Short mmCIF file of C-alpha atoms in Angstrom, two decimals:
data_model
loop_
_atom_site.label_atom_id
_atom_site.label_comp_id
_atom_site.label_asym_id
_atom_site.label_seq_id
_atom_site.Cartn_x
_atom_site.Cartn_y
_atom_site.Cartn_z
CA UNK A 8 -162.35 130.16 -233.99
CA UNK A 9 -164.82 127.71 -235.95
CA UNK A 10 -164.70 128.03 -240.01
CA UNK A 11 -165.82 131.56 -240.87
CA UNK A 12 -168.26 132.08 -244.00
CA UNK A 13 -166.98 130.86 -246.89
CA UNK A 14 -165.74 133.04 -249.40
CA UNK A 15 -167.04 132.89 -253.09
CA UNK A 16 -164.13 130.80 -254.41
CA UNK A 17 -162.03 131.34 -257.33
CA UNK A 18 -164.73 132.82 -260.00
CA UNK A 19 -165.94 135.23 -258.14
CA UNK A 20 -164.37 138.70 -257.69
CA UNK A 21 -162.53 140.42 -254.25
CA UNK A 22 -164.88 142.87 -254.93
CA UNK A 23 -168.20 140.61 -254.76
CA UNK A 24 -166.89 139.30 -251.61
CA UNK A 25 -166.23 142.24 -250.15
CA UNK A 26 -169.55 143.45 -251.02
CA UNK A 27 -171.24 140.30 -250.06
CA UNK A 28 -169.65 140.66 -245.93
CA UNK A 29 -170.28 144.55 -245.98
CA UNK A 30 -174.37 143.86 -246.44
CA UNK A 31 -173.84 141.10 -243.87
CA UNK A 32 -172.26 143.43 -241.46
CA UNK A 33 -174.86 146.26 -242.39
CA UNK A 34 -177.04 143.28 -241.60
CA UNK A 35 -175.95 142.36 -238.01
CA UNK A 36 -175.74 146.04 -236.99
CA UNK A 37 -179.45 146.52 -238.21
CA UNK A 38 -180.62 143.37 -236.02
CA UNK A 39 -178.32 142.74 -233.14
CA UNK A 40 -177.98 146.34 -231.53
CA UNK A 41 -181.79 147.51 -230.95
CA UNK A 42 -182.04 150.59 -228.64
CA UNK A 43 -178.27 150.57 -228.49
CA UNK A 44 -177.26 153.82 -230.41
CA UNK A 45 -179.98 155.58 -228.57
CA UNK A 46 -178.51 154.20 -225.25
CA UNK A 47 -175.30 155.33 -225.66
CA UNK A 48 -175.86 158.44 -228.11
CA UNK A 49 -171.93 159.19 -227.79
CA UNK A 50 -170.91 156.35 -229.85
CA UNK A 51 -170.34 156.84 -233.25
CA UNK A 52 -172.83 156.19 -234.92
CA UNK A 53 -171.24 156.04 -238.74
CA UNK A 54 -169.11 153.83 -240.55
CA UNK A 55 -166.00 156.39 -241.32
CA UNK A 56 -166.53 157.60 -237.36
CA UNK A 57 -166.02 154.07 -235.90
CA UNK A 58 -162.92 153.31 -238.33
CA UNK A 59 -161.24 156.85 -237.11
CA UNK A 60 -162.23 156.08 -233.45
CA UNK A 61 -160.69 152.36 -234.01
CA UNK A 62 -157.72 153.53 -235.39
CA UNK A 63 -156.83 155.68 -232.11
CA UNK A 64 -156.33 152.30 -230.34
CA UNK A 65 -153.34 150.68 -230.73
CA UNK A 66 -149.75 149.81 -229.67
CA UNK A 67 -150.69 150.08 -225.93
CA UNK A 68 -153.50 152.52 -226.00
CA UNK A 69 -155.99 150.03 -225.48
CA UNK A 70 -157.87 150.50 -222.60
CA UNK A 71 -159.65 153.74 -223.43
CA UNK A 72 -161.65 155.36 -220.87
CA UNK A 73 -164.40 155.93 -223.51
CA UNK A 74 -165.23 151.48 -223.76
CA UNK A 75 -166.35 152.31 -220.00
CA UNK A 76 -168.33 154.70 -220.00
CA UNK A 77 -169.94 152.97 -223.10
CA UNK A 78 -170.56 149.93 -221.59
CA UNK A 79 -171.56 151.29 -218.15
CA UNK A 80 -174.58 153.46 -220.05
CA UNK A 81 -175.66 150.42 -222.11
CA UNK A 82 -176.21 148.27 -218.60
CA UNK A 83 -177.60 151.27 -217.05
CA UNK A 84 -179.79 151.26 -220.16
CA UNK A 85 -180.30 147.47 -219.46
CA UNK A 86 -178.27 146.25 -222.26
CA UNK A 87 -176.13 143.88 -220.69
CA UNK A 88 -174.83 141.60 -223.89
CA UNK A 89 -171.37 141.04 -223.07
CA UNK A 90 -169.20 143.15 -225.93
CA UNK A 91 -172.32 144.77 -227.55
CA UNK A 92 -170.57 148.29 -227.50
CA UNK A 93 -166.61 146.26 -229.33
CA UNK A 94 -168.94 144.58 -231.53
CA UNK A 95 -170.85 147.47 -233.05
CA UNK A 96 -167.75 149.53 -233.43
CA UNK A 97 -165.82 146.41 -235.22
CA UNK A 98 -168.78 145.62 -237.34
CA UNK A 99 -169.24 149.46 -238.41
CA UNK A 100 -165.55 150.85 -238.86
CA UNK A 101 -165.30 147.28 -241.07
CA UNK A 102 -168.22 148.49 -243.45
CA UNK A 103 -165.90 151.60 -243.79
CA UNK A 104 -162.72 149.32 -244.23
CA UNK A 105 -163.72 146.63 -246.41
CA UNK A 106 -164.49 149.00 -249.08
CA UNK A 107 -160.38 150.35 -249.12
CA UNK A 108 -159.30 147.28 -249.57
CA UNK A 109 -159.07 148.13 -253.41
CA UNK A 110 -157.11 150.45 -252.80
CA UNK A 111 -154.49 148.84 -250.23
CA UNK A 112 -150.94 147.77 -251.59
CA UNK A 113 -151.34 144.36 -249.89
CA UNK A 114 -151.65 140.56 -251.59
CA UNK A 115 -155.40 139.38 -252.02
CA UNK A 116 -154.64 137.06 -249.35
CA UNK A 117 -154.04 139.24 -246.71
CA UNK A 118 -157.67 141.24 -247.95
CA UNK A 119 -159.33 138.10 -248.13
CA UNK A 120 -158.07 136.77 -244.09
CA UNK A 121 -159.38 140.44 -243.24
CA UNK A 122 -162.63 139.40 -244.94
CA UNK A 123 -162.68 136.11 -242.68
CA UNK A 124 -162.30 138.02 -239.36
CA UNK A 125 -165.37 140.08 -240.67
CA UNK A 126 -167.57 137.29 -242.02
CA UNK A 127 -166.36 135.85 -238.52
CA UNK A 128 -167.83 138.25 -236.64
CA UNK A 129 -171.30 138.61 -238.30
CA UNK A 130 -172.23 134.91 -238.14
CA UNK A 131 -174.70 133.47 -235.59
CA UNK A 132 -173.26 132.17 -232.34
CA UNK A 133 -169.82 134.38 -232.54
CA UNK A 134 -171.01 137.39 -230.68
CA UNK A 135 -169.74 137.01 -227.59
CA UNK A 136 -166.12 136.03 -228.58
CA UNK A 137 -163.94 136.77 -225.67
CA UNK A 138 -161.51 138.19 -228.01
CA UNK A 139 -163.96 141.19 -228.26
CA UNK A 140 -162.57 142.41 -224.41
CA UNK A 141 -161.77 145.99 -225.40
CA UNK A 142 -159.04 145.40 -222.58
CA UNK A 143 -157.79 142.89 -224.19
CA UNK A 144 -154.33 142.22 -226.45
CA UNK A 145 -156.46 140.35 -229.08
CA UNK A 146 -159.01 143.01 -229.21
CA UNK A 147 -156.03 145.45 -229.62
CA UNK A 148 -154.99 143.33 -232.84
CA UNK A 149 -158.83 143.89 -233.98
CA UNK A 150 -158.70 147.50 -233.92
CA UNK A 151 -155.10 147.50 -235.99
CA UNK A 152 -156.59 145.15 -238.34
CA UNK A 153 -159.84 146.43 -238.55
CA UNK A 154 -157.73 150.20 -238.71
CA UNK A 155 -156.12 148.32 -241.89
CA UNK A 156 -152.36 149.41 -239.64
CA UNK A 157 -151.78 145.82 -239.43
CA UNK A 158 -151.99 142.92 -242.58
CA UNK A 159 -153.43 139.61 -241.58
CA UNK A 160 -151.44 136.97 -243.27
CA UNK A 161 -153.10 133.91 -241.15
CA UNK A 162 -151.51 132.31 -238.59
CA UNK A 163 -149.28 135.27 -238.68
CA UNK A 164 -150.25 138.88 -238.86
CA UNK A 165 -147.40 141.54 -239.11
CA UNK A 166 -146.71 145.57 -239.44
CA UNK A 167 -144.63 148.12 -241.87
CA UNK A 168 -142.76 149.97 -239.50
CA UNK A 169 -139.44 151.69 -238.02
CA UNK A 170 -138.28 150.66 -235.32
CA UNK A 171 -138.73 153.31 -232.95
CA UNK A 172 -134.89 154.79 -231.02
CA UNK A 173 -135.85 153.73 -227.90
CA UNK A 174 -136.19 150.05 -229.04
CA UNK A 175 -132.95 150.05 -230.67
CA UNK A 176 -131.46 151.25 -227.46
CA UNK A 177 -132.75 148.55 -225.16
CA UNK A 178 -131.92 146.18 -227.76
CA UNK A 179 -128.31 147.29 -228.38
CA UNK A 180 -127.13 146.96 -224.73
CA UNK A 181 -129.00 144.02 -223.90
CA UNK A 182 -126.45 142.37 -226.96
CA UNK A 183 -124.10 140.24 -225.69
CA UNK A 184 -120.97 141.72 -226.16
CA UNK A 185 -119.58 138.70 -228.60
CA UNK A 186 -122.60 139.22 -230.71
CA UNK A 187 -122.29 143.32 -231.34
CA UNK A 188 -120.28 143.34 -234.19
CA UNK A 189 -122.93 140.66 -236.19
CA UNK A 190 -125.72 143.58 -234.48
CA UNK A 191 -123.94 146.53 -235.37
CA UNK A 192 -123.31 145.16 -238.91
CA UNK A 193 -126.71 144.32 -239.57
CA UNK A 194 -128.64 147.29 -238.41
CA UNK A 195 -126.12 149.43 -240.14
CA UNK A 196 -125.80 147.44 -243.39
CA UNK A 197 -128.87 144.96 -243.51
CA UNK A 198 -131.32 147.19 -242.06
CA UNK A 199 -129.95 150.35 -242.38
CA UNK A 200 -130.75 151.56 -238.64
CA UNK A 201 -133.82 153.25 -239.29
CA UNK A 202 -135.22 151.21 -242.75
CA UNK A 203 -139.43 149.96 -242.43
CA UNK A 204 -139.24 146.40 -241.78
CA UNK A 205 -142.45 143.84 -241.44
CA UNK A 206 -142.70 142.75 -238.26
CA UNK A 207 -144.88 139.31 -237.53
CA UNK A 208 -146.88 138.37 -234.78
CA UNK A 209 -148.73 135.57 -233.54
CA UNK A 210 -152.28 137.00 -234.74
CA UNK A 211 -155.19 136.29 -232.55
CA UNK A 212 -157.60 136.04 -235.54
CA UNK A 213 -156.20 133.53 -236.58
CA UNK A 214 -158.26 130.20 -238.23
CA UNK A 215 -157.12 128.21 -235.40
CA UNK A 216 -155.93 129.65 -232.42
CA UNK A 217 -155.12 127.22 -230.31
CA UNK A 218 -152.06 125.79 -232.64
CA UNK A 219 -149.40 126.65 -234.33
CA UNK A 220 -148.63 124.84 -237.40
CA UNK A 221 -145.52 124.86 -239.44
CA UNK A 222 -147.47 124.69 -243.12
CA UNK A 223 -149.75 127.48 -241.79
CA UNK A 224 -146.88 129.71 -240.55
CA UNK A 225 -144.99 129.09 -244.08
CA UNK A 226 -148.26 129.68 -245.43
CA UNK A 227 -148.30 133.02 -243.79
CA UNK A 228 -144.95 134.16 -244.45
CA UNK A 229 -145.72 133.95 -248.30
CA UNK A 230 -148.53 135.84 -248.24
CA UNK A 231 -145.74 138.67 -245.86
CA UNK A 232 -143.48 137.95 -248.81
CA UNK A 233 -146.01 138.74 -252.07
CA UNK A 234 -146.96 142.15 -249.54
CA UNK A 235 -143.92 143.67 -249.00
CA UNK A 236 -142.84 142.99 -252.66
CA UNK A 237 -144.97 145.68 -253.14
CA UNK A 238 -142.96 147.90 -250.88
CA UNK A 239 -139.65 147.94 -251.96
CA UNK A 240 -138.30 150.09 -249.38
CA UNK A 241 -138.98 147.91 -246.54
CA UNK A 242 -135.82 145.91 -245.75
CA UNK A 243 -136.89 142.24 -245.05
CA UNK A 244 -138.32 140.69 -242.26
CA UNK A 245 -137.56 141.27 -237.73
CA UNK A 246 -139.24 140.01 -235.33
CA UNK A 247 -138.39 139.57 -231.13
CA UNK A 248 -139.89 137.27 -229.25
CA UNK A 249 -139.18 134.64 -226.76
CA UNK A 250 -140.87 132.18 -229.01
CA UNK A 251 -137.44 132.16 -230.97
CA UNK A 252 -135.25 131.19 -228.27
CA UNK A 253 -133.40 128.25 -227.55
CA UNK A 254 -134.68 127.27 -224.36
CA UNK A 255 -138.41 127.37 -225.93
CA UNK A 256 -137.52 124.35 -228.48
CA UNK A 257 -135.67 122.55 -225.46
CA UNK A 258 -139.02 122.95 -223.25
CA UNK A 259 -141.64 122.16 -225.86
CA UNK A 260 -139.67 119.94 -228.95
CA UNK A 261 -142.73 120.77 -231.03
CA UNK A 262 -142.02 123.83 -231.52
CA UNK A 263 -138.47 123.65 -232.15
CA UNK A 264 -138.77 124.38 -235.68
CA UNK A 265 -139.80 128.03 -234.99
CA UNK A 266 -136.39 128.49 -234.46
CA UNK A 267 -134.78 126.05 -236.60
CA UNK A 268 -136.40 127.64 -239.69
CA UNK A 269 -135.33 130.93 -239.64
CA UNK A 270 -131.51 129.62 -238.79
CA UNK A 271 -131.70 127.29 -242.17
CA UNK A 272 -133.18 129.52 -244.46
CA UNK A 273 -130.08 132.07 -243.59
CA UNK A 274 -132.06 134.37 -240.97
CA UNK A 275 -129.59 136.47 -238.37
CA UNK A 276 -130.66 135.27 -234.77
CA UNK A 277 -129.64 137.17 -231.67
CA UNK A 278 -130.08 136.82 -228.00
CA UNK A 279 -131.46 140.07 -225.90
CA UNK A 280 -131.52 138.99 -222.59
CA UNK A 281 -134.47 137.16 -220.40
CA UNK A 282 -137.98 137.88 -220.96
CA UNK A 283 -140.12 139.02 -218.52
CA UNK A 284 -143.12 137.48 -217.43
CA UNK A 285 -145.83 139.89 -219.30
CA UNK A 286 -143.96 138.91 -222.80
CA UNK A 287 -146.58 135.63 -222.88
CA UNK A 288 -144.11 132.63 -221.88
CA UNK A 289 -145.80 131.61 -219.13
CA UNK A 290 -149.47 131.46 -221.08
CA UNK A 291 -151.15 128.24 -222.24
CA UNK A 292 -148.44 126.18 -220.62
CA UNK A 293 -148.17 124.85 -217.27
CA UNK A 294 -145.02 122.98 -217.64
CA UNK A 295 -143.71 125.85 -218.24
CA UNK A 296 -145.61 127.82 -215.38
CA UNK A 297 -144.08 125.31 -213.31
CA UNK A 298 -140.08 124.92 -214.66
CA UNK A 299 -140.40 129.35 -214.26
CA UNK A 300 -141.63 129.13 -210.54
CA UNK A 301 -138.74 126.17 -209.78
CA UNK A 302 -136.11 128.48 -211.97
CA UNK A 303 -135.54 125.90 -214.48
CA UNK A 304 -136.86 127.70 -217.21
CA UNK A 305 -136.13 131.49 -218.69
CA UNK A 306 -136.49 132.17 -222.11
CA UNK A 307 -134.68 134.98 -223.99
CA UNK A 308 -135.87 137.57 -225.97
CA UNK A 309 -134.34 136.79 -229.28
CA UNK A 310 -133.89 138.98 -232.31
CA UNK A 311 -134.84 137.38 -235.66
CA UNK A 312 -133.88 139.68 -239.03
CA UNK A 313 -134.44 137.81 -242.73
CA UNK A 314 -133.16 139.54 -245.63
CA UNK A 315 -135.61 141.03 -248.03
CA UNK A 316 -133.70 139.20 -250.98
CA UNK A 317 -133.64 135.82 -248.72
CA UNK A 318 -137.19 135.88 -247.94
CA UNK A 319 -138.29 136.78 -251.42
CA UNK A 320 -136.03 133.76 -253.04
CA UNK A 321 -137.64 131.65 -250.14
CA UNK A 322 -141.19 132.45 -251.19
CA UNK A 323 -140.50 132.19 -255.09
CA UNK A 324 -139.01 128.43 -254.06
CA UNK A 325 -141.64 127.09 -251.57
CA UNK A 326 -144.62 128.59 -253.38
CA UNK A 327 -142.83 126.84 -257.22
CA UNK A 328 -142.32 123.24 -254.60
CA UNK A 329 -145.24 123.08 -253.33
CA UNK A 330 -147.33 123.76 -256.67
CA UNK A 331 -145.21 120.83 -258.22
CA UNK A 332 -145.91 118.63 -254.83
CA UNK A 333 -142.71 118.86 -253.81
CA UNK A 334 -141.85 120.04 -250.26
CA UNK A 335 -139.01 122.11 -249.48
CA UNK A 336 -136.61 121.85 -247.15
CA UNK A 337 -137.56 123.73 -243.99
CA UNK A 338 -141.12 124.62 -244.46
CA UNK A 339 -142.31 121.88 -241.56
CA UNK A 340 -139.98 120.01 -238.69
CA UNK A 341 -141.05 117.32 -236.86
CA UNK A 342 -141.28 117.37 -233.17
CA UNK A 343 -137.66 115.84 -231.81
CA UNK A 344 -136.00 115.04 -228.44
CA UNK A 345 -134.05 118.15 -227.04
CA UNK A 346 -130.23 117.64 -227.05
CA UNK A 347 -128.15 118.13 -224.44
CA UNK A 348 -127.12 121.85 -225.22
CA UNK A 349 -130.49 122.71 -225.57
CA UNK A 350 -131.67 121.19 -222.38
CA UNK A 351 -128.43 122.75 -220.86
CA UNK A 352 -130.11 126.28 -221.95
CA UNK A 353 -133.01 125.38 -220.74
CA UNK A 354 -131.77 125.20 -216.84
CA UNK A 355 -130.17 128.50 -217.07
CA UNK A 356 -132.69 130.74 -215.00
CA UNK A 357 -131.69 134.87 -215.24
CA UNK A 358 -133.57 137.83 -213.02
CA UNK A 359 -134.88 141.17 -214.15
CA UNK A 360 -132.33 143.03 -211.98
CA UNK A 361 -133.43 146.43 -211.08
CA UNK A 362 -131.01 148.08 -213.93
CA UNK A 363 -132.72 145.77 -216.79
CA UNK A 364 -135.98 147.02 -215.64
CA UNK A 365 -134.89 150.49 -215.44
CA UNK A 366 -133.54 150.26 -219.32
CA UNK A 367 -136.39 148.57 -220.76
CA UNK A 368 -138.50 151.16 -219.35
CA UNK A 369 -136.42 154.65 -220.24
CA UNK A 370 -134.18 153.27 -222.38
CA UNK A 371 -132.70 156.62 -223.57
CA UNK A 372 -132.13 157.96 -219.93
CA UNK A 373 -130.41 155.04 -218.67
CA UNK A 374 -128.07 155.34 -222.15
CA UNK A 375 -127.39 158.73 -220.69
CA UNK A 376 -127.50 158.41 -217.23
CA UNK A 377 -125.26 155.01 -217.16
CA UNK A 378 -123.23 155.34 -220.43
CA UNK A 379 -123.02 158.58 -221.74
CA UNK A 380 -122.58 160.38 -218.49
CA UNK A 381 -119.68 158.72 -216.87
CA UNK A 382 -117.83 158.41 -220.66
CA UNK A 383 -118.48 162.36 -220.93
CA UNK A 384 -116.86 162.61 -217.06
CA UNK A 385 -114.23 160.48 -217.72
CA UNK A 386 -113.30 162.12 -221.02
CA UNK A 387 -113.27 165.97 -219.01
CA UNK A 388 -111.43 164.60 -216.61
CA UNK A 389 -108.55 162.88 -218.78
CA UNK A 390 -108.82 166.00 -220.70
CA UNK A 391 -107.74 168.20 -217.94
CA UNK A 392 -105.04 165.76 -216.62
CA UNK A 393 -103.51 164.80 -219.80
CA UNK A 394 -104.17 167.01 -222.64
CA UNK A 395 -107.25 167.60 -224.75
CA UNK A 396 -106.78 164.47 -227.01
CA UNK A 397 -106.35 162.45 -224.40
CA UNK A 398 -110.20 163.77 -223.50
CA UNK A 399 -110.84 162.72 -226.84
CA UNK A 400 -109.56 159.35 -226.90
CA UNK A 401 -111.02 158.29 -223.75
CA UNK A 402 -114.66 159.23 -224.57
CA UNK A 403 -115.26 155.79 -226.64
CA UNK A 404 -112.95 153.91 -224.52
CA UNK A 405 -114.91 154.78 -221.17
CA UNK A 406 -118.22 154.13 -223.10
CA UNK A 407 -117.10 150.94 -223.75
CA UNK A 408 -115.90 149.91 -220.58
CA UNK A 409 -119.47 151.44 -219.30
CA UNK A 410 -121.37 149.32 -221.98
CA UNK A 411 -119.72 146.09 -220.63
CA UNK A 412 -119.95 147.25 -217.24
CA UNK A 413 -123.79 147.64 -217.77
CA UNK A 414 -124.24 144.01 -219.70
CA UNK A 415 -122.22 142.29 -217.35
CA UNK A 416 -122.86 143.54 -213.64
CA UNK A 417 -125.62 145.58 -213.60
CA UNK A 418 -127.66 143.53 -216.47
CA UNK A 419 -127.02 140.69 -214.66
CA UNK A 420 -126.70 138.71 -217.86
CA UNK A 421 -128.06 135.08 -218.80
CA UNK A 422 -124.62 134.08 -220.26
#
């Protein structure tokens, strides 16, 4: 994404800024979509209605029947500008949006990257951005941003959220068994199961998307830091993602430190099992196209969880260094040769064996169906043989020996 507008600078207000992008978007909608409105007279046609339509889009509801029928009456119409119909709605629902910014608990950093994606978006030569491809995941980022359900921090953006039960589930018995107790501790005592956490991502919108920069990801995990200061409920920081695993900084040295920094700064880092091929590893890369196809190369999903308290110290301390000029110690690593361990987990090649597929997608039924089930027959049965404590006792003991029944055989585990 080339430089958007440039904001006012430092004696200027939010507010004039905000103001100044909202009559530029009021501005491009008045200019760029002639006869388009009276095309497609379902769309909505108002600020607030856009920004409630957005916000129905989301979190895998992306590909709404409604962009098609949109777009199919504005060609029919003769309008055939690629993402005329995801450009009006983004450029209305954000003259709704802007405006609550005031009112959003969020750091003026994350309000003024929102005001960059919109600035972005109503200057000359951006309009057909293939980004805008309702069907696509960086359009569904748009809408959550635009929606103001998702902060924009830079290179990273990130949510307030529970993890949902089903998550938990897949997560739990994907653990490898010599890494529960450090799981079970921490969601019960760290996260507290069921606490809001800020989740990052790699955001789409960001300044430049084709790199990822340690400075700019430190950058953005300040600006995370100063937001959910403002929310002292939420417990710290979790993100999962193959970008964290080892095999990742083995492949590609450059981006070791992805890893690295989260394990310095203190950060709890867990493996949970192979990634499949929709999770992105296999994007941008053909090295690593080609080490998948030859089965030299299968990254884990891996579980990253930083402490509220930790991150907080971590921002007070970088943002204090870098004012003085100093830099602190695991903000930025340089790109290094892969050692042998790491290029030993880098071989290892795993398969999404029937069962893994079958728990990622109903997690909660195979719990019960794989688990719970034969625990709850063996406990009846030892019940009726030996005595009802004996039915007691062997419930946990046969859901153990069915959880590392699961991991092991059925899992087919990396390890």
């Amino acid at each position: 994404m080339t430089a958007p507008l440039p904001l006012h600078g430092l004696e200027s207000s939010l507010e004039a800024e905000i103001a100044d992008i909202v009559a530029a978007c009021h501005a491009a909608l008045s200019t760029g979509f002639a006869g388009l409105c009276a095309a497609v007279p379902s769309l909505p046609n108002t600020a607030d209605a856009a920004f409630d339509f957005l916000h129905t889009i989301g979190f895998g509801a992306r590909a709404l029947p409604q962009f098609a029928q949109w777009i199919g009456d504005a060609q029919r119409a003769g309008i055939d500008t690629p993402y005329a119909v995801e450009r009006y709605l983004v450029l209305q629902a954000s003259c709704a949006a802007l405006p609550r910014l005031s009112e959003l608990a969020a750091d003026d950093s994350v309000k003024k990257q929102l005001c960059n994606v919109a600035a972005h978006l109503t200057t000359p030569g951006h309009e057909q951005d293939p980004r805008l491809d309702y069907r696509s995941d960086a359009f569904e980022e748009l809408a959550l941003l635009v929606s103001l359900r998702r902060f924009h921090g830079g290179q990273l953006s990130f949510d307030l959220s529970r993890f949902p039960i089903g998550s938990l589930l897949w997560w739990s018995l994907s653990v490898h068994p010599r890494d529960f107790p450090r799981w079970l501790w921490m969601l019960t005592t760290r996260v507290a199961v069921f606490g809001p956490v800020a989740m990052p991502h790699l955001c789409y919108w960001r300044a430049k998307p084709g790199f990822m920069l340690a400075k700019e990801q430190a950058r953005s995990l300040c600006s995370l830091a100063r937001t959910i200061a403002l929310y002292p409920n939420v417990k710290g920081l979790a993100a999962v993602s193959w970008l964290y695993a080892p095999q990742v900084g083995a492949e590609s040295p450059h981006l070791a430190w992805t890893r690295d920094f989260f394990g310095e700064q203190g950060a709890t880092i867990i493996g949970l099992g192979p990634a499949q091929e929709s999770d992105g590893f296999l994007v941008g890369s053909e090295r690593r196209r080609k080490l998948y196809a030859d089965g030299k190369f299968q990254p884990e999903m891996t579980w990253i969880f930083w402490h509220r308290d930790d991150l907080l110290r971590w921002a007070e301390a970088y943002e204090r260094d870098t004012a003085s000029g100093d830099a602190i110690k695991g903000a930025a690593h340089p790109a290094r040769k892969a050692s042998k361990q790491s290029q030993a987990n880098m071989r290892v090649a795993g398969a999404w064996t029937a069962a893994r597929r079958f728990l990622f997608r109903r997690p909660k039924t195979y719990t019960f169906a794989v688990i719970l089930l034969p625990a709850l027959a063996a406990a009846l049965i030892a019940g009726a043989l030996l005595g009802p404590w004996f039915g007691v006792a062997a419930l946990p003991v046969a859901a153990a020996a069915m959880w590392l029944f699961q991991y092991f055989v059925l899992l087919g585990s990396l390890r």
